[in-house]
PDB file of C-alpha atoms in Angstrom:
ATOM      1  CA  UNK A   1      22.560  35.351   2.026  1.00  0.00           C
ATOM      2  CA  UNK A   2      19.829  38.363   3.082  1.00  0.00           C
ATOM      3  CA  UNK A   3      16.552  37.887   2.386  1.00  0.00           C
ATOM      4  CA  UNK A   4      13.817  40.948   2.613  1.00  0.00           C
ATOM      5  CA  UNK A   5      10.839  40.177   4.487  1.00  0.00           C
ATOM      6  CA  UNK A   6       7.754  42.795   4.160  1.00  0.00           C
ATOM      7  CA  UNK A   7       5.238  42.426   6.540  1.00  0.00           C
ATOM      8  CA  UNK A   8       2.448  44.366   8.609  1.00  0.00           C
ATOM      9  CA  UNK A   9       3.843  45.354  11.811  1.00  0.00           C
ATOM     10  CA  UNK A  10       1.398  42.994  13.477  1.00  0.00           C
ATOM     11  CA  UNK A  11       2.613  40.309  11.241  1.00  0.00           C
ATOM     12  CA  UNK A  12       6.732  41.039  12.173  1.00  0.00           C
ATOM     13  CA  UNK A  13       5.910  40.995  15.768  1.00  0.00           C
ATOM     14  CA  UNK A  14       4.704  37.562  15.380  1.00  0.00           C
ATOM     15  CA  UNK A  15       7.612  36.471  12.954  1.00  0.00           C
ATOM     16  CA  UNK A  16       9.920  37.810  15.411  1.00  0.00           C
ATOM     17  CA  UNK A  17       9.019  35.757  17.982  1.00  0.00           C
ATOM     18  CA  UNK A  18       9.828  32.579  15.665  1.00  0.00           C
ATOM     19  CA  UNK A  19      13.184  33.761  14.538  1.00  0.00           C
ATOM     20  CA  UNK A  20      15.575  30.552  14.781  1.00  0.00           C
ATOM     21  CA  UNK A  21      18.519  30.878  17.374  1.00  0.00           C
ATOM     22  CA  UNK A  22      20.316  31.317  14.444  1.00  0.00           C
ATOM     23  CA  UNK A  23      19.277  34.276  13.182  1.00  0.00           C
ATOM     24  CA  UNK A  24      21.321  37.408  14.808  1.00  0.00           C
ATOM     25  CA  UNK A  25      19.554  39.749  17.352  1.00  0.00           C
ATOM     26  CA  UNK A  26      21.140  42.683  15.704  1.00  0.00           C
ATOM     27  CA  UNK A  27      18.470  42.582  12.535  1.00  0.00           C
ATOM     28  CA  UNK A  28      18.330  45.979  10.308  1.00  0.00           C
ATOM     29  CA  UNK A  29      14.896  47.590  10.124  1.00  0.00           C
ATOM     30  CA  UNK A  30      14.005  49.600   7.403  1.00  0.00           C
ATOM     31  CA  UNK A  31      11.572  51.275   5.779  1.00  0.00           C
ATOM     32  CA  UNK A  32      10.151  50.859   2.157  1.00  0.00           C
ATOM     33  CA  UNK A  33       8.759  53.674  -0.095  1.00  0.00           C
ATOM     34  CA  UNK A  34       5.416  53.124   1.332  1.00  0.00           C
ATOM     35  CA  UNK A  35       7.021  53.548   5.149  1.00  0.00           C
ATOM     36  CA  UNK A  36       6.131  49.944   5.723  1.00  0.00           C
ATOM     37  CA  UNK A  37       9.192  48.235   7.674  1.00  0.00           C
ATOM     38  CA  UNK A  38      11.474  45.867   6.018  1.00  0.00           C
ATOM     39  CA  UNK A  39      13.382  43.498   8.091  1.00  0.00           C
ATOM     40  CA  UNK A  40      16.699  42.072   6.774  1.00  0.00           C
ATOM     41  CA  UNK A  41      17.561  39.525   9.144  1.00  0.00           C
ATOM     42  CA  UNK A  42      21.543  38.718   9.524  1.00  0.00           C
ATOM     43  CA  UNK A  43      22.351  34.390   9.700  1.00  0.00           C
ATOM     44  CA  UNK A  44      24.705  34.311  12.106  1.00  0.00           C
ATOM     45  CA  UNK A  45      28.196  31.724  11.011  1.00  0.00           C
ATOM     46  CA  UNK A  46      27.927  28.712  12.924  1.00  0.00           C
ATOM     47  CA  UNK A  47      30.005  28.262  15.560  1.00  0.00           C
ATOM     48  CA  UNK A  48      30.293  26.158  19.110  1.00  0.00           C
ATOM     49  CA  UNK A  49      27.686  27.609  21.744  1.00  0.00           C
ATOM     50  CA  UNK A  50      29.516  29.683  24.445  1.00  0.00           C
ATOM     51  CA  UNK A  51      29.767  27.939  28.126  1.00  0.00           C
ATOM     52  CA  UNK A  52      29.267  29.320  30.999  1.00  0.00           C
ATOM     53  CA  UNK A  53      31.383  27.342  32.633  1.00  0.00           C
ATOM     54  CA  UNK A  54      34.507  27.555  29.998  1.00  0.00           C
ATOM     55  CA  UNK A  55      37.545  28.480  31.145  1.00  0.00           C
ATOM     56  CA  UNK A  56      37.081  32.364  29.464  1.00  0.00           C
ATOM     57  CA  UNK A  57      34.438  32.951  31.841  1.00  0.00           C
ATOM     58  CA  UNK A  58      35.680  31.659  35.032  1.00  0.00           C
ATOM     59  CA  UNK A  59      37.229  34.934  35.765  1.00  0.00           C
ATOM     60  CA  UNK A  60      33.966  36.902  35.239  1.00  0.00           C
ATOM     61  CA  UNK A  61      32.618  34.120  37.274  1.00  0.00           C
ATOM     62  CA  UNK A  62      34.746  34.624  39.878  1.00  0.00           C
ATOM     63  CA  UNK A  63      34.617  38.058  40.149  1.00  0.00           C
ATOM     64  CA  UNK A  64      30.777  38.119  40.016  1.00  0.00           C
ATOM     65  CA  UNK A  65      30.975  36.111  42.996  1.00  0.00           C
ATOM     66  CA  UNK A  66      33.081  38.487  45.071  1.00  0.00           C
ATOM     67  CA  UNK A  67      32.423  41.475  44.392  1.00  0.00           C
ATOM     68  CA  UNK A  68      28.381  41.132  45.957  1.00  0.00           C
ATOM     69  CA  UNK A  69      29.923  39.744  48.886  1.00  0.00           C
ATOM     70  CA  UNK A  70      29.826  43.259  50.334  1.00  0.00           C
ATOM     71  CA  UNK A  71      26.594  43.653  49.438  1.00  0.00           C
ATOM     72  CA  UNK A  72      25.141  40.574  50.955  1.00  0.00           C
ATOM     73  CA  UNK A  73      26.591  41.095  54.141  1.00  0.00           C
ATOM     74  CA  UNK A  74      25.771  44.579  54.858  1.00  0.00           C
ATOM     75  CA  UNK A  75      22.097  44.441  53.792  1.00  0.00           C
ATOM     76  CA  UNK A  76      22.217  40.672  56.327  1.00  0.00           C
ATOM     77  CA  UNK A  77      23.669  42.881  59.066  1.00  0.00           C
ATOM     78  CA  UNK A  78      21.398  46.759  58.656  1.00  0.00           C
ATOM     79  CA  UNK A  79      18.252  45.382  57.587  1.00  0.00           C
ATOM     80  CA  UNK A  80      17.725  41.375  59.662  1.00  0.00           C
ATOM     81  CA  UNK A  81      20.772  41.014  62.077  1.00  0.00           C
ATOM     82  CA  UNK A  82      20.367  43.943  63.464  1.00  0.00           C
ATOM     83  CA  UNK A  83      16.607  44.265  64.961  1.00  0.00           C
ATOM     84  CA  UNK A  84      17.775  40.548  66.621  1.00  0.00           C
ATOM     85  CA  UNK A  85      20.690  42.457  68.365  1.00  0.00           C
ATOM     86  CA  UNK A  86      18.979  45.569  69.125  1.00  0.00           C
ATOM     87  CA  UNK A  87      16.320  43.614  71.033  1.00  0.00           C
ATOM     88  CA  UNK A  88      17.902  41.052  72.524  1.00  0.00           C
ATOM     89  CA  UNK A  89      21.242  41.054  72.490  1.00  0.00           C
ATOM     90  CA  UNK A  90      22.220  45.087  73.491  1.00  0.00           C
ATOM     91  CA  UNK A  91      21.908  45.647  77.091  1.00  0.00           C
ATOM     92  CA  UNK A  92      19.442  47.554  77.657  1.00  0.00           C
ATOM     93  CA  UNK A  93      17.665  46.875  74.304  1.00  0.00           C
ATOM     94  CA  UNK A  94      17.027  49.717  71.962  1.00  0.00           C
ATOM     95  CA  UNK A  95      13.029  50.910  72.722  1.00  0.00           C
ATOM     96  CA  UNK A  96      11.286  49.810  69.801  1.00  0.00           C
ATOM     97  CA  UNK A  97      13.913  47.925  67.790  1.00  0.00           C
ATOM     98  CA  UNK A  98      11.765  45.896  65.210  1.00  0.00           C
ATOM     99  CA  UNK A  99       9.747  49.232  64.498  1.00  0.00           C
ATOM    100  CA  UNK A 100      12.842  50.729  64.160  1.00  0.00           C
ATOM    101  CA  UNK A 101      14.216  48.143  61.542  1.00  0.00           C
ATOM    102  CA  UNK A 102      10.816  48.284  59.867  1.00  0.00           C
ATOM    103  CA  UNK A 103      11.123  51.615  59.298  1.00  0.00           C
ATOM    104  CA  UNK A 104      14.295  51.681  58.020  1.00  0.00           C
ATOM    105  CA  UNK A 105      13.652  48.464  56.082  1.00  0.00           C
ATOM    106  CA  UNK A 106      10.625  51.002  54.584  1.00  0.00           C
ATOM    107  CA  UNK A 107      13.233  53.937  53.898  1.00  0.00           C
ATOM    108  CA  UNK A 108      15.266  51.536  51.401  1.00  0.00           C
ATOM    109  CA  UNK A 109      12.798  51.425  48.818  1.00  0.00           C
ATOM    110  CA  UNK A 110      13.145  54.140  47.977  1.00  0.00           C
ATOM    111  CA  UNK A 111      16.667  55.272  48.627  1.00  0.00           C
ATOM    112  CA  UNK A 112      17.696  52.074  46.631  1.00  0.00           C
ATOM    113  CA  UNK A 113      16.040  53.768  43.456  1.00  0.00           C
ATOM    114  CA  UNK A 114      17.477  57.319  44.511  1.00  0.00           C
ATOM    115  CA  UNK A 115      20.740  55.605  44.524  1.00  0.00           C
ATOM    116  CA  UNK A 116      20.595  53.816  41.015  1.00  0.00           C
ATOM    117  CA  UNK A 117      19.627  57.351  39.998  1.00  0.00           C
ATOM    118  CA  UNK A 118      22.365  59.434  41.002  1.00  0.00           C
ATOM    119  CA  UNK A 119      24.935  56.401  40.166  1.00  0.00           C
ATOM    120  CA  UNK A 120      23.651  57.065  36.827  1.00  0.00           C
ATOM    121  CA  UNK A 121      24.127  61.091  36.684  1.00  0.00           C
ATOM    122  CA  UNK A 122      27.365  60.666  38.013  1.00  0.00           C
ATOM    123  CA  UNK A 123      28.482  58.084  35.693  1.00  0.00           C
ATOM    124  CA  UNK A 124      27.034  60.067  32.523  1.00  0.00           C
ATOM    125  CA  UNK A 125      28.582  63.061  33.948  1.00  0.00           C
ATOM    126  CA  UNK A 126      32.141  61.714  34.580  1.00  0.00           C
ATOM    127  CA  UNK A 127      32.000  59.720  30.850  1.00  0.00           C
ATOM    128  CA  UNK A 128      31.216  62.892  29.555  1.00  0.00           C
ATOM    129  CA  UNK A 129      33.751  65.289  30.638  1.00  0.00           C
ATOM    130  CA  UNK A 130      36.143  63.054  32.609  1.00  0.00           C
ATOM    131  CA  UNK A 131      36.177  60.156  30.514  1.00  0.00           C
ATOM    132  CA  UNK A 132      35.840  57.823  33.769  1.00  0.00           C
ATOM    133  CA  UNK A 133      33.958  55.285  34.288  1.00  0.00           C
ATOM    134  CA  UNK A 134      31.567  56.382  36.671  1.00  0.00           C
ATOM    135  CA  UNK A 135      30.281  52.458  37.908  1.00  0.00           C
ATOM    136  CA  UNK A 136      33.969  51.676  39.340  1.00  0.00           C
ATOM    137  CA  UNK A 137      34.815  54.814  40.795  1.00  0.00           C
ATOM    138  CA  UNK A 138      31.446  54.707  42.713  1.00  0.00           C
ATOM    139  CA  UNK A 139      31.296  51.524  43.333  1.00  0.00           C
ATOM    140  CA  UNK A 140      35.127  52.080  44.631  1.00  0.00           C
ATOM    141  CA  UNK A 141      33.935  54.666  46.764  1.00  0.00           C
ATOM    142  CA  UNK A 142      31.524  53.190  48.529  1.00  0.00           C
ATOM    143  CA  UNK A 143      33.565  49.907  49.074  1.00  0.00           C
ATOM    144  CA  UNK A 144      36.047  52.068  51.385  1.00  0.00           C
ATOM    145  CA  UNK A 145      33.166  54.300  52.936  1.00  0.00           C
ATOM    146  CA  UNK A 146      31.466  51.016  54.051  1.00  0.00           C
ATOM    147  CA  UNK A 147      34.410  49.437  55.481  1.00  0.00           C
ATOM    148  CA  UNK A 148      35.485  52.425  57.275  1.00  0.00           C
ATOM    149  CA  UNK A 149      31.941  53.717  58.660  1.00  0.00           C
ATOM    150  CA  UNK A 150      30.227  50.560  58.889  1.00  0.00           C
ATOM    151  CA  UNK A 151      32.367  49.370  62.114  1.00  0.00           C
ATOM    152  CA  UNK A 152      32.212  52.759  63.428  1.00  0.00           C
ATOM    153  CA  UNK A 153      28.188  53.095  63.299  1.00  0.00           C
ATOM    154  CA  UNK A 154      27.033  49.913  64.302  1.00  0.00           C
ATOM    155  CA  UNK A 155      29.637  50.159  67.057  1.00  0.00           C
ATOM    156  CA  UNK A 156      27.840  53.312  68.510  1.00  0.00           C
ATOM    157  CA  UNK A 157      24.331  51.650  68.314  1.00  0.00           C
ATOM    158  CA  UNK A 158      25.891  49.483  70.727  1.00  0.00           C
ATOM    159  CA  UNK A 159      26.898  52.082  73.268  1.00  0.00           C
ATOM    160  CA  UNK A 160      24.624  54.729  74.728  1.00  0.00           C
ATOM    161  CA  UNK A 161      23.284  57.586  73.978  1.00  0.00           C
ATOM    162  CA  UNK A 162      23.380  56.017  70.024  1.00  0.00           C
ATOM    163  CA  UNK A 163      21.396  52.662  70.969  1.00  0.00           C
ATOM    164  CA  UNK A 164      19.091  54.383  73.573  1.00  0.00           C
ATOM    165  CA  UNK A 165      17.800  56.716  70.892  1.00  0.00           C
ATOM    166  CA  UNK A 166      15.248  55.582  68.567  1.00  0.00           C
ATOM    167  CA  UNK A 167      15.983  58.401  66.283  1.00  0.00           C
ATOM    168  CA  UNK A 168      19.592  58.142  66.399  1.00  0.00           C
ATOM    169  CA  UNK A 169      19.171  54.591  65.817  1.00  0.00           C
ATOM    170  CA  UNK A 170      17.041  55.395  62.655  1.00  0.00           C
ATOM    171  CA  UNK A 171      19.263  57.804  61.270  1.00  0.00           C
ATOM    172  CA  UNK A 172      22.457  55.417  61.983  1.00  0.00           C
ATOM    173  CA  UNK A 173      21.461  52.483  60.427  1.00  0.00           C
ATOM    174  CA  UNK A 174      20.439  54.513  57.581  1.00  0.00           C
ATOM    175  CA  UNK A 175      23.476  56.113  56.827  1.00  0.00           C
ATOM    176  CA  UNK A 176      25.045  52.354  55.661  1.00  0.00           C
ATOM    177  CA  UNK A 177      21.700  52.067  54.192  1.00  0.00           C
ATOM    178  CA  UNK A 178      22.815  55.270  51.905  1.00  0.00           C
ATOM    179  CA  UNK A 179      26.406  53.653  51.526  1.00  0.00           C
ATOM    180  CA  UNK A 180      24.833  50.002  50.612  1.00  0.00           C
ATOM    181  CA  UNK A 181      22.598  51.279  48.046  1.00  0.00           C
ATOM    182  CA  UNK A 182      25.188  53.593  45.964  1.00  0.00           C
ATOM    183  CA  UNK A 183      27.147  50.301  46.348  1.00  0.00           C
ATOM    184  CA  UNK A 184      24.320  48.408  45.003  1.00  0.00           C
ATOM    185  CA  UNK A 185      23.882  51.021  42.451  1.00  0.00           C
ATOM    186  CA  UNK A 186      27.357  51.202  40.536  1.00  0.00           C
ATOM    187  CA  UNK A 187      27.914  47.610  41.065  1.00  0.00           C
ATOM    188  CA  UNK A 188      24.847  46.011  39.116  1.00  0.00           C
ATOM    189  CA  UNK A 189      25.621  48.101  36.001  1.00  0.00           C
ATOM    190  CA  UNK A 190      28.916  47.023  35.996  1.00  0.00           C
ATOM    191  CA  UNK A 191      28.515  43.272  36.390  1.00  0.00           C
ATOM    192  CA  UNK A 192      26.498  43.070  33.026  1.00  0.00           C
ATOM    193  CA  UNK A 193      29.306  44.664  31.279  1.00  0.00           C
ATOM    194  CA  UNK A 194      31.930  41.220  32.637  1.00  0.00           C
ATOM    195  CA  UNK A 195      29.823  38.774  30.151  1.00  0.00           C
ATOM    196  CA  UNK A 196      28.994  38.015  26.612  1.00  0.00           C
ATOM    197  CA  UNK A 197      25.822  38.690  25.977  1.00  0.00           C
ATOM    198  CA  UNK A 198      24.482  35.349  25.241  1.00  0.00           C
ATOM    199  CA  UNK A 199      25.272  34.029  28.609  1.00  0.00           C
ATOM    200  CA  UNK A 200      25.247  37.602  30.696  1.00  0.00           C
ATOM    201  CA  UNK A 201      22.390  36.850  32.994  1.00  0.00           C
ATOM    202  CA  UNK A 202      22.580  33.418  33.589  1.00  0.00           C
ATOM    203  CA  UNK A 203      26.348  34.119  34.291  1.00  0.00           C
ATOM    204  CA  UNK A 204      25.226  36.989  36.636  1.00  0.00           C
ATOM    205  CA  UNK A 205      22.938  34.959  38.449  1.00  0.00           C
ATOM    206  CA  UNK A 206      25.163  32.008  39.057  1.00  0.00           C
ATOM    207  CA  UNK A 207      27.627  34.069  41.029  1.00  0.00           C
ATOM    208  CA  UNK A 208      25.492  36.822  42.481  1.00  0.00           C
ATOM    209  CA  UNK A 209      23.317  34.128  44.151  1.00  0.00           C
ATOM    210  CA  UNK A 210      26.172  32.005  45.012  1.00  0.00           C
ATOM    211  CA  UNK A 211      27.799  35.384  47.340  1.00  0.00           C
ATOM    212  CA  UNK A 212      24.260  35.868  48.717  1.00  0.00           C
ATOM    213  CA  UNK A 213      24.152  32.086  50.267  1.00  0.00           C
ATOM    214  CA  UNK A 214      27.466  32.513  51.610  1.00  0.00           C
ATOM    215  CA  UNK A 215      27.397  35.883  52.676  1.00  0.00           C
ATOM    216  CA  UNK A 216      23.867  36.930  52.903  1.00  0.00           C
ATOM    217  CA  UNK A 217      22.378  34.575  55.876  1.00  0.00           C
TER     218      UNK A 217
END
């Protein structure tokens, strides 16, 4: 049964915030003669609540787990493990190795937002004229890129003239800070999309915190 509600909008702000979990999110708003709104709320059928846990969602789960692995461990290694080895581990340390990771540590604000950016162009691009979904194939990309050039840079930070440089230092550990945050980009867009709605971020949460514990540090 619908029922028309007309209110002030002050007055369905506040009525909004006591809807009833079982009135649906997906409420029509319209507007009356006088352009006042009209809310016609939809009663959802009853039904058993969703579980996270339930056996539908244990491959989400799963895969939510997993896939931040990646993450976790690359931004462990570039942005803490690193200034530790740099300074005390490389022979001769790097000059300035904590300023070094501070700086780059710095440079990732930034490039993390400049990444979520152009994951976004190229994903609206691609769906638009490719019909590709933009999320994966980035997210693909930068999978392989980091576990081809990751070895390969933080190996020459190791050997000289790389790890003697502060620049080329800088500039190296930034490059899998470019690669980690077009990872980072495509992958958190495409996690939400695993889950129901009703249980999307709690699911989310479960197993993105659960790969950075284990993978993270």
């Amino acid at each position: 049964k619908k029922t028309s509600i007309k209110q002030s909008p002050s007055a369905i702000l506040a009525m909004a915030s006591d809807l009833s979990e079982e009135v649906a999110s997906d409420e029509s708003e319209e507007e009356d003669d006088g352009g006042m709104p009209i809310i016609t709320p939809r009663v959802k059928a009853s039904r058993p609540p969703e579980k996270i846990l339930a056996r539908s969602n244990i491959r989400g789960l799963v895969s939510c787990t997993l896939v931040p692995c990646m993450s976790a461990a690359l931004y462990y290694i570039i942005y803490i493990w690193l200034a530790t080895y740099m300074e005390t581990i490389r022979e001769p340390p790097t000059p300035h190795a904590f300023a070094v990771n501070t700086a780059t540590g710095l440079f990732s604000l930034p490039l993390t937002m400049m990444g979520g950016w152009c994951v976004d162009t190229i994903h609206s691009l691609s769906s638009k004229y490719c019909g590709y979904n933009g999320y994966k194939c980035v997210m693909y990309v930068s999978l392989v890129a980091g576990a081809i050039l990751a070895p390969v840079l933080l190996g020459a930070l190791s050997r000289s003239p790389y790890g003697d440089n502060v620049v080329l230092a800088f500039g190296l550990q930034s490059i899998c800070g470019i690669i980690l945050a077009f990872f980072n980009g495509a992958m958190l867009p495409l996690l939400i999309t695993i889950f129901p709605r009703r249980i999307r971020l709690t699911s989310i949460a479960l197993g993105y915190n659960i790969a950075l514990s284990i993978c993270g540090g």
